[in-house]
Amino acid sequence: MQLDADVAVVGAGAAGLSLALRLAAPPAGARRLRTVLLAAPPGPFRAAPRTWCFWEGRGGLYDEALAASWERLRVRPADGTEVTAGIAPLRYKMLPSHRFEALADRRIAGSSDVARIEAVVDAVEPVPHGAVVRAHRADGTRLAVRARWVFDSRPPGRLPPARTTLLQHFRGWFVRSRRPVFDPETVELMDFRTPQPSHGLSFGYLLPCSKHEALVEYTEFSRRVLGRAEYERALRQYTGQVLGLEPDDYEVTGSEQGVIPMTDAVFPRRSAPGVFRIGACAGATRPATGYTFSAVQRQTQAVAAALHTGRHPLPPRPHSARSRLMDAVLLHALDSGRIDGPDFFTRLFTRVPAVRLLRFLDGRTSLPQDLAIGAHVPVAAILAAALGLPLTPRRSPPAA
């Protein structure tokens, strides 16, 4: 079976769904585009359920699918001191992937411009004036989609060469407590009352959905992931010794686990004249923090606008050159041990107004504002990392 389309979107994660949603609702007067979204069927090729978090004002495109949102953030150093700040007019938002997928399915079903097909993509082959996406359905039926433009959001088989690559890896429990122990008004963004690894840093991360329910995660920035038993032990230690919950006080109703590369690698955005990469595989993940969702929105909004106005749809780099350079220096400083991670992040949240810091982390501050924030970091250590960065060769990370 062969289909013809203007656009083919490969993958139905954050980037694929976000682009398909924007193409399903073109602005008045825009070019209408026949779009095919190829989503993996249930099974080994579909990504595991996950939770995306980001910050923006009220009235976002996906607010109806949120699990929760907050206007207060808290960071705790190892001594337990609270650093709490309001972030109005912003809100920190929690979007579970299954809710986002359901919202996207409803909106796409009501559009005549986008067709969603469940199939596993086997290959994307460049051809004159576009590409052919070859795929197969769950029943083995072969499918080919010929499109002028293809946007591939699948994870790369291997990361590009980089001077520094750390992994943000985590495991979380969805917890329901018998007592009202959680503060539903405040996110525990970084709780450093966790045993710190010999290399990198660790922290607890707590998203309270009510007084009785929360997502509790143990997170590390380091070079290697842990085994399942190590994550479980860390979570038991955090919920018990830090949060003060006895095993009989709560039940675990679900879990999630993931790995996010934090790297200064340069991700290619085009693999053939009509084939582009979007999302994390095109560099949407902010190297110094691991946040991805907001950059995906900026990137897919720009791509959709280019398509709707007949311009060349090369996805823009999700982060500015200045942001990428600052992140490369910070990653190098963390990896080399020149700075203490918990102290660095606690100092920023203590000394920089929270809204300004969040805008900085999202790449939305000016150069003078960046320089003002830089006055609150360990200057000597950061300068040493900056001077050493050009001398550090780019290397391919080891295969997973």
mmCIF file of C-alpha atoms in Angstrom:
data_model
loop_
_atom_site.group_PDB
_atom_site.id
_atom_site.type_symbol
_atom_site.label_atom_id
_atom_site.label_comp_id
_atom_site.label_asym_id
_atom_site.label_seq_id
_atom_site.Cartn_x
_atom_site.Cartn_y
_atom_site.Cartn_z
ATOM 1 C CA MET A 1 0.000 0.000 0.000
ATOM 2 C CA GLN A 2 1.347 3.465 -0.863
ATOM 3 C CA LEU A 3 0.113 6.854 0.312
ATOM 4 C CA ASP A 4 1.067 10.273 -0.988
ATOM 5 C CA ALA A 5 1.379 13.208 1.395
ATOM 6 C CA ASP A 6 2.911 16.627 1.697
ATOM 7 C CA VAL A 7 4.346 15.811 5.140
ATOM 8 C CA ALA A 8 5.186 12.593 6.971
ATOM 9 C CA VAL A 9 5.853 12.716 10.706
ATOM 10 C CA VAL A 10 7.716 9.702 12.089
ATOM 11 C CA GLY A 11 7.131 8.975 15.767
ATOM 12 C CA ALA A 12 4.364 10.009 18.150
ATOM 13 C CA GLY A 13 6.315 11.249 21.141
ATOM 14 C CA ALA A 14 6.403 14.858 22.300
ATOM 15 C CA ALA A 15 7.927 16.204 19.085
ATOM 16 C CA GLY A 16 5.911 14.128 16.607
ATOM 17 C CA LEU A 17 2.593 14.791 18.313
ATOM 18 C CA SER A 18 3.351 18.497 18.772
ATOM 19 C CA LEU A 19 4.110 18.953 15.073
ATOM 20 C CA ALA A 20 1.085 16.903 13.999
ATOM 21 C CA LEU A 21 -1.163 18.962 16.293
ATOM 22 C CA ARG A 22 0.053 22.229 14.773
ATOM 23 C CA LEU A 23 -0.440 20.911 11.250
ATOM 24 C CA ALA A 24 -3.924 19.680 12.182
ATOM 25 C CA ALA A 25 -5.009 23.238 13.055
ATOM 26 C CA PRO A 26 -3.611 25.570 10.384
ATOM 27 C CA PRO A 27 -4.150 29.309 10.862
ATOM 28 C CA ALA A 28 -6.592 31.150 8.640
ATOM 29 C CA GLY A 29 -5.262 31.548 5.126
ATOM 30 C CA ALA A 30 -2.440 29.016 5.581
ATOM 31 C CA ARG A 31 -1.510 26.361 3.057
ATOM 32 C CA ARG A 32 -3.352 23.103 3.684
ATOM 33 C CA LEU A 33 -0.997 20.160 3.971
ATOM 34 C CA ARG A 34 -1.793 16.473 3.721
ATOM 35 C CA THR A 35 0.037 14.991 6.685
ATOM 36 C CA VAL A 36 0.561 11.381 7.782
ATOM 37 C CA LEU A 37 1.604 10.713 11.390
ATOM 38 C CA LEU A 38 3.248 7.299 11.787
ATOM 39 C CA ALA A 39 2.917 6.109 15.386
ATOM 40 C CA ALA A 40 4.328 2.838 16.673
ATOM 41 C CA PRO A 41 1.624 0.343 17.725
ATOM 42 C CA PRO A 42 1.545 -0.973 21.293
ATOM 43 C CA GLY A 43 4.569 -3.165 21.841
ATOM 44 C CA PRO A 44 8.359 -2.971 22.015
ATOM 45 C CA PHE A 45 8.673 -0.084 19.543
ATOM 46 C CA ARG A 46 6.386 2.269 21.482
ATOM 47 C CA ALA A 47 8.031 4.444 24.136
ATOM 48 C CA ALA A 48 7.175 3.708 27.743
ATOM 49 C CA PRO A 49 4.769 6.096 29.504
ATOM 50 C CA ARG A 50 6.548 9.140 30.876
ATOM 51 C CA THR A 51 5.939 12.547 32.382
ATOM 52 C CA TRP A 52 6.970 15.866 30.846
ATOM 53 C CA CYS A 53 7.390 18.993 32.956
ATOM 54 C CA PHE A 54 7.799 22.573 31.801
ATOM 55 C CA TRP A 55 6.853 26.096 32.794
ATOM 56 C CA GLU A 56 4.725 28.706 31.096
ATOM 57 C CA GLY A 57 1.781 30.974 31.912
ATOM 58 C CA ARG A 58 -1.812 29.928 32.332
ATOM 59 C CA GLY A 59 -3.878 29.066 29.284
ATOM 60 C CA GLY A 60 -1.353 26.854 27.495
ATOM 61 C CA LEU A 61 -2.211 24.719 24.477
ATOM 62 C CA TYR A 62 -2.271 21.536 26.551
ATOM 63 C CA ASP A 63 -3.665 22.700 29.891
ATOM 64 C CA GLU A 64 -6.699 20.426 29.661
ATOM 65 C CA ALA A 65 -4.371 17.400 29.704
ATOM 66 C CA LEU A 66 -2.261 18.429 32.714
ATOM 67 C CA ALA A 67 -2.131 16.213 35.786
ATOM 68 C CA ALA A 68 -1.252 19.213 37.959
ATOM 69 C CA SER A 69 0.445 22.601 37.959
ATOM 70 C CA TRP A 70 2.069 24.772 40.617
ATOM 71 C CA GLU A 71 3.167 28.348 41.303
ATOM 72 C CA ARG A 72 5.760 27.512 43.954
ATOM 73 C CA LEU A 73 9.093 25.680 43.745
ATOM 74 C CA ARG A 74 11.373 24.490 46.522
ATOM 75 C CA VAL A 75 15.057 23.549 46.565
ATOM 76 C CA ARG A 76 16.719 22.007 49.631
ATOM 77 C CA PRO A 77 20.468 21.722 50.248
ATOM 78 C CA ALA A 78 21.860 18.786 52.189
ATOM 79 C CA ASP A 79 21.134 20.437 55.553
ATOM 80 C CA GLY A 80 17.403 20.568 54.735
ATOM 81 C CA THR A 81 17.125 24.368 54.665
ATOM 82 C CA GLU A 82 14.126 25.391 52.543
ATOM 83 C CA VAL A 83 14.606 27.709 49.574
ATOM 84 C CA THR A 84 11.030 28.318 48.397
ATOM 85 C CA ALA A 85 9.926 30.773 45.734
ATOM 86 C CA GLY A 86 6.782 31.744 43.890
ATOM 87 C CA ILE A 87 7.006 31.762 40.098
ATOM 88 C CA ALA A 88 3.814 33.657 39.129
ATOM 89 C CA PRO A 89 2.859 34.512 36.411
ATOM 90 C CA LEU A 90 4.481 31.233 35.374
ATOM 91 C CA ARG A 91 3.258 27.808 36.387
ATOM 92 C CA TYR A 92 5.276 24.604 36.594
ATOM 93 C CA LYS A 93 3.221 22.063 34.652
ATOM 94 C CA MET A 94 3.070 18.255 34.756
ATOM 95 C CA LEU A 95 1.928 16.546 31.559
ATOM 96 C CA PRO A 96 1.714 12.723 31.527
ATOM 97 C CA SER A 97 2.376 11.243 28.106
ATOM 98 C CA HIS A 98 -0.847 9.205 28.070
ATOM 99 C CA ARG A 99 -2.913 12.355 28.633
ATOM 100 C CA PHE A 100 -1.038 14.215 25.918
ATOM 101 C CA GLU A 101 -1.528 11.327 23.491
ATOM 102 C CA ALA A 102 -5.269 11.206 24.236
ATOM 103 C CA LEU A 103 -5.570 14.964 23.694
ATOM 104 C CA ALA A 104 -3.642 14.720 20.425
ATOM 105 C CA ASP A 105 -5.767 11.815 19.216
ATOM 106 C CA ARG A 106 -8.969 13.775 19.853
ATOM 107 C CA ARG A 107 -7.739 16.862 18.046
ATOM 108 C CA ILE A 108 -6.223 14.972 15.126
ATOM 109 C CA ALA A 109 -9.398 12.910 14.706
ATOM 110 C CA GLY A 110 -11.281 16.151 14.146
ATOM 111 C CA SER A 111 -8.902 17.346 11.437
ATOM 112 C CA SER A 112 -9.100 16.612 7.724
ATOM 113 C CA ASP A 113 -5.424 17.518 7.292
ATOM 114 C CA VAL A 114 -3.727 14.833 9.417
ATOM 115 C CA ALA A 115 -4.105 11.047 9.292
ATOM 116 C CA ARG A 116 -2.677 8.936 12.136
ATOM 117 C CA ILE A 117 -1.463 5.455 11.169
ATOM 118 C CA GLU A 118 -0.089 2.865 13.580
ATOM 119 C CA ALA A 119 2.955 1.280 11.988
ATOM 120 C CA VAL A 120 6.603 0.569 12.731
ATOM 121 C CA VAL A 121 8.920 2.531 10.454
ATOM 122 C CA ASP A 122 11.614 0.369 8.875
ATOM 123 C CA ALA A 123 13.391 2.931 6.696
ATOM 124 C CA VAL A 124 13.279 6.482 5.398
ATOM 125 C CA GLU A 125 14.610 6.591 1.829
ATOM 126 C CA PRO A 126 15.397 9.878 0.076
ATOM 127 C CA VAL A 127 13.962 10.156 -3.440
ATOM 128 C CA PRO A 128 13.794 13.082 -5.867
ATOM 129 C CA HIS A 129 11.646 15.851 -4.402
ATOM 130 C CA GLY A 130 11.131 14.132 -1.051
ATOM 131 C CA ALA A 131 11.404 10.753 0.646
ATOM 132 C CA VAL A 132 9.596 7.451 1.043
ATOM 133 C CA VAL A 133 8.865 6.151 4.530
ATOM 134 C CA ARG A 134 8.649 2.361 4.553
ATOM 135 C CA ALA A 135 6.799 0.764 7.455
ATOM 136 C CA HIS A 136 4.797 -2.273 8.504
ATOM 137 C CA ARG A 137 1.633 -2.612 10.566
ATOM 138 C CA ALA A 138 1.141 -4.942 13.507
ATOM 139 C CA ASP A 139 -0.410 -7.556 11.177
ATOM 140 C CA GLY A 140 2.650 -7.464 8.906
ATOM 141 C CA THR A 141 1.041 -5.386 6.152
ATOM 142 C CA ARG A 142 3.625 -3.280 4.334
ATOM 143 C CA LEU A 143 3.080 0.432 3.927
ATOM 144 C CA ALA A 144 4.926 3.189 2.051
ATOM 145 C CA VAL A 145 4.329 6.902 2.468
ATOM 146 C CA ARG A 146 5.820 9.198 -0.144
ATOM 147 C CA ALA A 147 6.097 12.776 1.118
ATOM 148 C CA ARG A 148 7.732 16.028 0.095
ATOM 149 C CA TRP A 149 8.938 16.578 3.656
ATOM 150 C CA VAL A 150 9.681 13.979 6.353
ATOM 151 C CA PHE A 151 10.210 14.854 10.028
ATOM 152 C CA ASP A 152 11.766 12.028 12.031
ATOM 153 C CA SER A 153 11.560 12.221 15.832
ATOM 154 C CA ARG A 154 12.906 8.759 16.685
ATOM 155 C CA PRO A 155 15.886 8.574 19.083
ATOM 156 C CA PRO A 156 19.253 8.262 17.331
ATOM 157 C CA GLY A 157 20.983 4.914 17.417
ATOM 158 C CA ARG A 158 24.041 6.597 18.921
ATOM 159 C CA LEU A 159 24.825 10.049 20.256
ATOM 160 C CA PRO A 160 27.093 12.325 18.197
ATOM 161 C CA PRO A 161 30.656 13.012 19.397
ATOM 162 C CA ALA A 162 30.855 15.380 22.364
ATOM 163 C CA ARG A 163 33.369 16.923 24.726
ATOM 164 C CA THR A 164 31.140 16.099 27.699
ATOM 165 C CA THR A 165 28.278 13.650 28.032
ATOM 166 C CA LEU A 166 26.558 13.093 31.339
ATOM 167 C CA LEU A 167 23.372 11.118 31.848
ATOM 168 C CA GLN A 168 20.365 12.372 33.753
ATOM 169 C CA HIS A 169 18.862 9.084 34.865
ATOM 170 C CA PHE A 170 16.011 8.516 37.252
ATOM 171 C CA ARG A 171 13.349 6.239 38.592
ATOM 172 C CA GLY A 172 10.113 7.462 40.102
ATOM 173 C CA TRP A 173 7.260 6.034 42.129
ATOM 174 C CA PHE A 174 3.681 7.211 41.931
ATOM 175 C CA VAL A 175 2.849 7.159 45.632
ATOM 176 C CA ARG A 176 -0.483 7.225 47.452
ATOM 177 C CA SER A 177 -0.138 7.905 51.190
ATOM 178 C CA ARG A 178 -2.605 7.060 53.911
ATOM 179 C CA ARG A 179 -1.945 10.337 55.721
ATOM 180 C CA PRO A 180 -2.020 13.845 54.170
ATOM 181 C CA VAL A 181 1.773 14.209 53.999
ATOM 182 C CA PHE A 182 2.375 16.112 50.750
ATOM 183 C CA ASP A 183 2.184 19.854 50.150
ATOM 184 C CA PRO A 184 0.104 20.136 46.935
ATOM 185 C CA GLU A 185 1.068 23.799 46.478
ATOM 186 C CA THR A 186 4.822 23.315 46.018
ATOM 187 C CA VAL A 187 7.134 21.235 43.817
ATOM 188 C CA GLU A 188 10.283 19.863 45.405
ATOM 189 C CA LEU A 189 12.472 20.646 42.403
ATOM 190 C CA MET A 190 15.816 19.562 43.799
ATOM 191 C CA ASP A 191 16.128 17.991 47.231
ATOM 192 C CA PHE A 192 19.804 17.311 47.853
ATOM 193 C CA ARG A 193 19.200 15.356 51.069
ATOM 194 C CA THR A 194 20.248 12.230 49.184
ATOM 195 C CA PRO A 195 23.600 10.416 49.365
ATOM 196 C CA GLN A 196 25.791 12.041 46.710
ATOM 197 C CA PRO A 197 27.581 9.774 44.211
ATOM 198 C CA SER A 198 31.369 9.898 43.886
ATOM 199 C CA HIS A 199 30.957 11.515 40.474
ATOM 200 C CA GLY A 200 28.147 13.903 39.567
ATOM 201 C CA LEU A 201 25.185 14.661 41.809
ATOM 202 C CA SER A 202 21.855 13.255 42.975
ATOM 203 C CA PHE A 203 18.607 14.702 44.275
ATOM 204 C CA GLY A 204 15.008 13.901 45.101
ATOM 205 C CA TYR A 205 12.258 15.337 42.912
ATOM 206 C CA LEU A 206 8.696 15.433 44.183
ATOM 207 C CA LEU A 207 5.577 16.417 42.234
ATOM 208 C CA PRO A 208 2.607 16.484 44.647
ATOM 209 C CA CYS A 209 -0.766 16.081 42.945
ATOM 210 C CA SER A 210 -2.698 16.199 46.234
ATOM 211 C CA LYS A 211 -2.060 15.830 49.962
ATOM 212 C CA HIS A 212 -2.111 12.073 49.462
ATOM 213 C CA GLU A 213 -0.619 11.540 45.978
ATOM 214 C CA ALA A 214 2.734 12.423 44.447
ATOM 215 C CA LEU A 215 5.342 11.371 41.924
ATOM 216 C CA VAL A 216 8.550 10.825 43.901
ATOM 217 C CA GLU A 217 11.743 10.447 41.885
ATOM 218 C CA TYR A 218 15.377 9.736 42.587
ATOM 219 C CA THR A 219 17.604 11.418 39.979
ATOM 220 C CA GLU A 220 21.327 11.401 39.244
ATOM 221 C CA PHE A 221 23.551 13.363 36.892
ATOM 222 C CA SER A 222 26.458 10.989 36.314
ATOM 223 C CA ARG A 223 28.239 8.910 33.675
ATOM 224 C CA ARG A 224 26.459 5.613 34.194
ATOM 225 C CA VAL A 225 22.952 4.441 34.907
ATOM 226 C CA LEU A 226 22.073 2.334 37.932
ATOM 227 C CA GLY A 227 20.534 -1.088 38.185
ATOM 228 C CA ARG A 228 16.882 -1.472 39.106
ATOM 229 C CA ALA A 229 17.755 -2.566 42.648
ATOM 230 C CA GLU A 230 19.937 0.526 43.183
ATOM 231 C CA TYR A 231 17.136 2.887 42.144
ATOM 232 C CA GLU A 232 14.664 1.065 44.381
ATOM 233 C CA ARG A 233 17.044 1.249 47.326
ATOM 234 C CA ALA A 234 17.575 4.976 46.746
ATOM 235 C CA LEU A 235 13.814 5.576 46.570
ATOM 236 C CA ARG A 236 13.191 3.615 49.759
ATOM 237 C CA GLN A 237 15.899 5.650 51.489
ATOM 238 C CA TYR A 238 14.459 8.933 50.248
ATOM 239 C CA THR A 239 10.833 8.199 51.116
ATOM 240 C CA GLY A 240 11.785 6.709 54.485
ATOM 241 C CA GLN A 241 14.733 8.640 55.896
ATOM 242 C CA VAL A 242 14.134 11.979 54.156
ATOM 243 C CA LEU A 243 10.352 12.218 53.719
ATOM 244 C CA GLY A 244 9.653 10.274 56.920
ATOM 245 C CA LEU A 245 7.257 7.738 55.383
ATOM 246 C CA GLU A 246 7.157 4.273 56.881
ATOM 247 C CA PRO A 247 6.509 1.375 54.472
ATOM 248 C CA ASP A 248 2.976 1.004 55.880
ATOM 249 C CA ASP A 249 2.268 4.718 55.289
ATOM 250 C CA TYR A 250 1.995 4.495 51.505
ATOM 251 C CA GLU A 251 1.539 2.301 48.465
ATOM 252 C CA VAL A 252 3.299 2.529 45.111
ATOM 253 C CA THR A 253 0.657 2.647 42.387
ATOM 254 C CA GLY A 254 3.002 2.928 39.401
ATOM 255 C CA SER A 255 6.532 3.787 38.329
ATOM 256 C CA GLU A 256 8.520 5.421 35.563
ATOM 257 C CA GLN A 257 12.171 5.331 34.643
ATOM 258 C CA GLY A 258 14.289 7.099 32.071
ATOM 259 C CA VAL A 259 17.642 8.334 30.837
ATOM 260 C CA ILE A 260 18.200 11.785 29.338
ATOM 261 C CA PRO A 261 21.584 12.544 27.730
ATOM 262 C CA MET A 262 23.110 15.843 28.893
ATOM 263 C CA THR A 263 25.655 16.538 26.192
ATOM 264 C CA ASP A 264 27.329 19.320 24.238
ATOM 265 C CA ALA A 265 27.154 17.204 21.089
ATOM 266 C CA VAL A 266 26.005 18.922 17.900
ATOM 267 C CA PHE A 267 22.877 17.150 16.680
ATOM 268 C CA PRO A 268 22.203 17.142 12.910
ATOM 269 C CA ARG A 269 18.842 18.556 11.927
ATOM 270 C CA ARG A 270 18.775 17.185 8.376
ATOM 271 C CA SER A 271 19.734 13.749 7.062
ATOM 272 C CA ALA A 272 18.702 14.281 3.415
ATOM 273 C CA PRO A 273 17.351 17.219 1.355
ATOM 274 C CA GLY A 274 13.753 16.507 2.363
ATOM 275 C CA VAL A 275 14.336 14.603 5.630
ATOM 276 C CA PHE A 276 14.718 16.392 8.959
ATOM 277 C CA ARG A 277 15.137 15.483 12.612
ATOM 278 C CA ILE A 278 12.989 17.095 15.301
ATOM 279 C CA GLY A 279 12.807 16.956 19.073
ATOM 280 C CA ALA A 280 15.444 15.505 21.377
ATOM 281 C CA CYS A 281 17.237 13.847 18.461
ATOM 282 C CA ALA A 282 17.697 17.348 16.972
ATOM 283 C CA GLY A 283 19.092 18.872 20.163
ATOM 284 C CA ALA A 284 15.889 19.995 21.908
ATOM 285 C CA THR A 285 17.087 18.771 25.314
ATOM 286 C CA ARG A 286 18.714 21.594 27.271
ATOM 287 C CA PRO A 287 22.180 20.169 27.998
ATOM 288 C CA ALA A 288 22.529 21.592 31.517
ATOM 289 C CA THR A 289 19.080 20.655 32.824
ATOM 290 C CA GLY A 290 17.555 17.864 30.720
ATOM 291 C CA TYR A 291 14.328 19.819 30.117
ATOM 292 C CA THR A 292 13.037 19.258 26.590
ATOM 293 C CA PHE A 293 9.313 19.946 26.213
ATOM 294 C CA SER A 294 9.395 23.755 25.880
ATOM 295 C CA ALA A 295 12.135 23.647 23.256
ATOM 296 C CA VAL A 296 10.139 21.054 21.334
ATOM 297 C CA GLN A 297 7.212 23.488 21.254
ATOM 298 C CA ARG A 298 9.373 26.311 19.915
ATOM 299 C CA GLN A 299 10.909 24.078 17.283
ATOM 300 C CA THR A 300 7.687 22.498 16.036
ATOM 301 C CA GLN A 301 5.913 25.866 16.020
ATOM 302 C CA ALA A 302 8.648 27.243 13.738
ATOM 303 C CA VAL A 303 8.487 24.198 11.443
ATOM 304 C CA ALA A 304 4.707 24.364 11.159
ATOM 305 C CA ALA A 305 4.832 28.099 10.419
ATOM 306 C CA ALA A 306 7.374 27.510 7.650
ATOM 307 C CA LEU A 307 5.260 24.748 6.107
ATOM 308 C CA HIS A 308 2.068 26.784 6.287
ATOM 309 C CA THR A 309 3.697 29.731 4.523
ATOM 310 C CA GLY A 310 5.592 27.746 1.888
ATOM 311 C CA ARG A 311 9.064 28.380 3.311
ATOM 312 C CA HIS A 312 11.873 25.847 3.652
ATOM 313 C CA PRO A 313 11.104 23.959 6.886
ATOM 314 C CA LEU A 314 14.602 23.327 8.278
ATOM 315 C CA PRO A 315 13.993 23.011 12.046
ATOM 316 C CA PRO A 316 15.740 25.805 13.956
ATOM 317 C CA ARG A 317 18.266 24.991 16.608
ATOM 318 C CA PRO A 318 16.194 24.747 19.797
ATOM 319 C CA HIS A 319 18.725 26.674 21.906
ATOM 320 C CA SER A 320 20.784 29.756 21.113
ATOM 321 C CA ALA A 321 24.531 29.618 20.551
ATOM 322 C CA ARG A 322 25.050 31.507 23.824
ATOM 323 C CA SER A 323 22.924 29.022 25.766
ATOM 324 C CA ARG A 324 24.743 26.068 24.222
ATOM 325 C CA LEU A 325 28.134 27.556 25.091
ATOM 326 C CA MET A 326 27.131 28.257 28.701
ATOM 327 C CA ASP A 327 25.775 24.734 29.049
ATOM 328 C CA ALA A 328 28.935 23.208 27.555
ATOM 329 C CA VAL A 329 31.031 25.055 30.137
ATOM 330 C CA LEU A 330 28.753 24.005 33.011
ATOM 331 C CA LEU A 331 28.730 20.363 31.929
ATOM 332 C CA HIS A 332 32.529 20.407 31.690
ATOM 333 C CA ALA A 333 32.759 21.948 35.163
ATOM 334 C CA LEU A 334 30.393 19.347 36.644
ATOM 335 C CA ASP A 335 32.076 16.424 34.913
ATOM 336 C CA SER A 336 35.580 17.534 35.932
ATOM 337 C CA GLY A 337 34.541 18.103 39.549
ATOM 338 C CA ARG A 338 35.489 21.790 39.457
ATOM 339 C CA ILE A 339 32.130 22.748 40.943
ATOM 340 C CA ASP A 340 29.949 21.122 43.562
ATOM 341 C CA GLY A 341 26.620 20.420 41.853
ATOM 342 C CA PRO A 342 24.272 20.696 44.857
ATOM 343 C CA ASP A 343 25.974 23.901 46.018
ATOM 344 C CA PHE A 344 25.882 25.387 42.513
ATOM 345 C CA PHE A 345 22.167 24.854 41.922
ATOM 346 C CA THR A 346 21.199 25.814 45.477
ATOM 347 C CA ARG A 347 23.176 29.047 45.172
ATOM 348 C CA LEU A 348 21.390 29.968 41.941
ATOM 349 C CA PHE A 349 17.925 29.378 43.401
ATOM 350 C CA THR A 350 18.860 31.231 46.574
ATOM 351 C CA ARG A 351 20.305 34.345 44.934
ATOM 352 C CA VAL A 352 18.466 34.728 41.613
ATOM 353 C CA PRO A 353 14.750 35.635 41.445
ATOM 354 C CA ALA A 354 12.921 32.442 40.525
ATOM 355 C CA VAL A 355 11.076 33.780 37.474
ATOM 356 C CA ARG A 356 14.267 35.224 36.030
ATOM 357 C CA LEU A 357 16.103 31.957 36.673
ATOM 358 C CA LEU A 358 13.400 29.907 34.945
ATOM 359 C CA ARG A 359 13.488 32.235 31.947
ATOM 360 C CA PHE A 360 17.269 31.822 31.916
ATOM 361 C CA LEU A 361 16.953 28.044 31.982
ATOM 362 C CA ASP A 362 14.533 28.337 29.064
ATOM 363 C CA GLY A 363 16.962 30.508 27.085
ATOM 364 C CA ARG A 364 14.699 33.573 27.247
ATOM 365 C CA THR A 365 16.996 36.074 28.977
ATOM 366 C CA SER A 366 19.134 38.818 27.470
ATOM 367 C CA LEU A 367 22.939 38.985 27.579
ATOM 368 C CA PRO A 368 22.930 41.560 30.428
ATOM 369 C CA GLN A 369 20.570 39.328 32.419
ATOM 370 C CA ASP A 370 22.802 36.303 31.754
ATOM 371 C CA LEU A 371 25.833 38.241 32.973
ATOM 372 C CA ALA A 372 23.958 39.288 36.116
ATOM 373 C CA ILE A 373 23.079 35.662 36.842
ATOM 374 C CA GLY A 374 26.689 34.680 36.167
ATOM 375 C CA ALA A 375 27.771 36.898 39.059
ATOM 376 C CA HIS A 376 26.237 34.321 41.418
ATOM 377 C CA VAL A 377 28.231 31.296 40.189
ATOM 378 C CA PRO A 378 31.747 30.232 41.339
ATOM 379 C CA VAL A 379 33.575 32.409 38.824
ATOM 380 C CA ALA A 380 37.062 30.908 39.192
ATOM 381 C CA ALA A 381 35.827 27.355 38.667
ATOM 382 C CA ILE A 382 33.626 28.307 35.712
ATOM 383 C CA LEU A 383 36.456 30.299 34.119
ATOM 384 C CA ALA A 384 38.828 27.334 34.490
ATOM 385 C CA ALA A 385 36.245 25.082 32.836
ATOM 386 C CA ALA A 386 35.757 27.593 30.031
ATOM 387 C CA LEU A 387 39.498 27.786 29.373
ATOM 388 C CA GLY A 388 39.804 24.007 29.363
ATOM 389 C CA LEU A 389 36.833 23.386 27.108
ATOM 390 C CA PRO A 390 38.530 24.178 23.751
ATOM 391 C CA LEU A 391 41.331 21.751 24.630
ATOM 392 C CA THR A 392 38.904 18.899 25.258
ATOM 393 C CA PRO A 393 38.452 16.676 22.185
ATOM 394 C CA ARG A 394 35.055 15.515 21.014
ATOM 395 C CA ARG A 395 34.683 11.761 21.414
ATOM 396 C CA SER A 396 31.940 9.346 20.470
ATOM 397 C CA PRO A 397 30.245 8.010 23.591
ATOM 398 C CA PRO A 398 30.428 4.249 24.135
ATOM 399 C CA ALA A 399 27.646 2.221 22.558
ATOM 400 C CA ALA A 400 24.733 1.481 24.890
#
